[in-house]
Amino acid sequence: MKDLQKLVGSLNKSGALSGFLGGVAGGGLTSLVSGKGSKKAGKKAIKYGALAAVGGLAWKAYKQYSAQTNSKQSQTTKQTSSFDYAPETMPEQSFQQVVEDESGAGQLILMRAMIAAAYADGHIDETERQKIFAAVENMQLSMQEKAMLFDELRKPMQLAELVQAVPDAQTGIEVYAASASAIDLQQSVSEQYLAALANQLCLPKELVSNIHQQLALQ
């Protein structure tokens, strides 16, 4: 979407997107800015907001997974997977490109993943939803942008539909990280949703564990 970056920026400024992301939007952005290459990372954090934090978290989890798993073991795992999660095969840049893609496709699927996850545990009730709608109405967005967001909030993507929209392995890792960031991990229904998501994305168990370890550090 042409103006999706504007939409993401407005959501970050309003706090609506940060509400889905919890600690990642705060601690995650701080760690991105204060880490190695802080000047460059800081600019990206400002430009892409909480979505940049998700990409950074996903990369750290994949890097940790790569350090723990050799290529031979990975390649003999998940033979039915349409994605290749083999360690040390995806550069950091490929994770950055998910959010930085000018078409906005990567940003849109991460937003949709967050919204779908937030709804999966029943955490967004009608009152909370109306508050989000009211906040969106006050944003400086086009009618088309508002309509897109309202549609997502009223009818979030089903799990199978979300998985089908994932184009590659790095996006799959970020979709899971975004979903885990947006969901109440204390509820059993949340665990079931994330387990189903990981299964349908064919994510290795070790990689899933690394994502949750990174989330716990935020």
XYZ file of C-alpha atoms in Angstrom:
218
model
C 0.000 0.000 0.000
C 1.389 3.355 -1.061
C 0.761 5.174 2.232
C 1.142 2.212 4.588
C 4.247 3.708 6.195
C 2.133 6.733 7.140
C -0.469 4.416 8.639
C 2.129 2.526 10.691
C 3.642 5.808 11.888
C 0.247 7.128 12.944
C -0.533 3.935 14.832
C 2.771 4.189 16.684
C 2.202 7.837 17.607
C -1.330 7.095 18.823
C -0.196 4.159 20.938
C -2.603 1.748 19.247
C 0.124 -0.383 17.701
C 2.253 -0.199 20.835
C -0.725 -1.561 22.757
C -0.559 -4.721 20.685
C 3.198 -5.048 21.120
C 3.636 -4.511 24.847
C 7.282 -4.649 25.906
C 8.649 -4.980 22.400
C 7.449 -1.515 21.447
C 9.206 -0.050 24.455
C 12.174 -2.158 25.492
C 12.658 -3.515 21.995
C 12.981 -0.072 20.456
C 15.340 0.992 23.235
C 17.621 -1.986 22.649
C 17.618 -1.340 18.921
C 18.684 2.258 19.400
C 21.280 1.532 22.091
C 22.834 -1.510 20.409
C 25.556 -1.827 17.799
C 25.029 0.505 14.876
C 22.713 2.572 17.056
C 22.587 5.606 14.758
C 21.380 3.591 11.781
C 19.076 1.419 13.894
C 17.694 4.493 15.642
C 16.650 6.048 12.341
C 14.903 2.827 11.328
C 13.173 2.591 14.701
C 11.802 6.091 14.228
C 10.772 5.412 10.634
C 9.185 2.001 11.123
C 8.383 2.108 14.822
C 7.376 -1.067 16.622
C 7.579 -3.104 13.432
C 11.337 -2.473 13.327
C 11.529 -3.896 16.850
C 9.791 -7.073 15.694
C 12.277 -7.490 12.843
C 15.216 -6.960 15.172
C 13.845 -9.468 17.663
C 13.245 -12.050 14.923
C 16.807 -11.626 13.646
C 18.288 -12.060 17.134
C 16.246 -15.233 17.650
C 17.357 -16.624 14.278
C 20.994 -15.729 15.011
C 20.751 -17.517 18.358
C 19.145 -20.506 16.654
C 21.937 -20.564 14.057
C 24.583 -20.633 16.779
C 22.889 -23.612 18.424
C 21.994 -25.696 15.370
C 24.194 -26.934 12.533
C 23.003 -26.953 8.914
C 22.849 -30.723 8.587
C 20.482 -31.075 11.558
C 18.256 -28.279 10.285
C 18.020 -29.649 6.756
C 16.819 -33.031 8.022
C 14.087 -31.353 10.076
C 10.632 -30.405 8.813
C 10.949 -32.074 5.427
C 7.423 -30.953 4.528
C 8.171 -27.274 5.126
C 7.851 -24.961 2.148
C 10.332 -22.601 3.848
C 14.013 -23.171 4.532
C 14.867 -22.249 8.122
C 18.376 -23.677 7.874
C 20.767 -21.778 10.169
C 23.188 -19.198 8.796
C 21.434 -18.993 5.430
C 19.460 -15.778 5.955
C 21.350 -12.474 6.442
C 20.186 -9.733 8.773
C 19.343 -7.613 5.743
C 16.651 -10.089 4.668
C 14.854 -9.534 7.990
C 15.132 -5.762 7.622
C 13.691 -5.908 4.119
C 10.439 -7.423 5.389
C 9.573 -4.089 7.025
C 11.474 -1.813 4.645
C 9.885 -3.177 1.465
C 8.495 -0.152 -0.377
C 5.364 -2.036 -1.386
C 4.346 -2.189 2.274
C 3.436 -5.877 1.998
C 5.702 -6.893 4.877
C 4.417 -4.141 7.158
C 0.824 -5.042 6.358
C 1.179 -8.760 7.112
C 2.897 -8.021 10.441
C 0.098 -5.652 11.427
C -2.465 -8.254 10.420
C -0.605 -10.908 12.418
C -0.685 -8.701 15.518
C -4.386 -7.980 15.175
C -5.251 -11.642 14.532
C -3.256 -12.724 17.584
C -4.783 -10.044 19.789
C -8.230 -11.336 18.837
C -7.260 -14.986 19.220
C -7.165 -14.801 23.023
C -10.365 -12.749 23.208
C -8.428 -9.936 24.847
C -9.944 -7.147 22.742
C -13.515 -6.671 23.897
C -16.108 -4.383 22.316
C -15.225 -1.427 24.541
C -11.527 -1.702 23.703
C -12.306 -2.097 20.030
C -14.452 1.044 20.021
C -11.625 2.968 21.684
C -9.286 1.877 18.893
C -11.876 2.859 16.283
C -12.195 6.292 17.909
C -8.413 6.711 17.952
C -8.185 5.773 14.273
C -10.888 8.298 13.394
C -8.709 11.038 14.872
C -5.617 10.007 12.898
C -4.490 11.915 9.844
C -5.277 9.077 7.455
C -7.046 8.829 4.140
C -10.486 7.219 3.978
C -8.919 4.226 2.223
C -6.349 3.757 4.999
C -8.972 4.028 7.721
C -11.249 1.595 5.892
C -8.427 -0.941 5.617
C -7.653 -0.759 9.317
C -11.311 -0.896 10.336
C -11.800 -3.983 8.179
C -8.851 -5.684 9.853
C -10.123 -4.819 13.330
C -13.668 -5.980 12.565
C -12.667 -9.178 10.813
C -9.080 -10.245 11.492
C -7.423 -12.826 9.266
C -8.005 -16.475 10.073
C -4.909 -18.500 10.915
C -4.861 -20.451 7.647
C -5.336 -17.248 5.656
C -2.495 -15.546 7.527
C -0.106 -18.447 6.965
C -0.997 -18.584 3.283
C -0.041 -14.907 2.950
C 3.489 -15.502 4.311
C 5.875 -15.404 1.318
C 9.177 -16.609 2.815
C 11.008 -17.947 5.866
C 12.165 -14.636 7.311
C 8.651 -13.209 7.098
C 7.369 -16.364 8.786
C 9.738 -15.825 11.713
C 8.665 -12.181 12.010
C 4.973 -13.087 11.780
C 5.395 -15.493 14.695
C 7.408 -12.932 16.688
C 4.779 -10.238 16.049
C 1.971 -12.611 17.030
C 3.703 -13.677 20.244
C 4.299 -9.996 21.060
C 0.631 -9.123 20.677
C -0.955 -11.984 22.582
C -1.525 -12.684 26.281
C 0.922 -15.524 26.899
C -0.678 -16.329 30.260
C -3.826 -17.761 28.663
C -4.072 -21.348 27.421
C -5.912 -20.246 24.277
C -2.897 -18.080 23.463
C -0.569 -21.052 23.766
C -2.853 -23.058 21.490
C -2.943 -20.293 18.883
C 0.831 -19.868 18.847
C 1.379 -23.630 18.730
C -0.931 -23.877 15.723
C 0.794 -20.914 14.048
C 4.261 -22.390 14.591
C 3.052 -25.754 13.305
C 1.519 -24.319 10.134
C 4.617 -22.209 9.480
C 6.722 -25.342 10.148
C 8.968 -23.403 12.509
C 11.602 -25.558 14.256
C 10.928 -25.923 17.974
C 14.365 -24.559 18.824
C 13.685 -21.395 16.818
C 10.301 -20.904 18.492
C 12.000 -21.240 21.868
C 14.599 -18.643 20.869
C 11.858 -16.195 19.860
C 10.230 -16.524 23.275
C 13.611 -16.128 24.978
C 14.150 -12.866 23.108
C 10.651 -11.705 24.048
C 11.392 -12.400 27.707
C 14.446 -10.138 27.512
C 12.396 -7.114 26.369
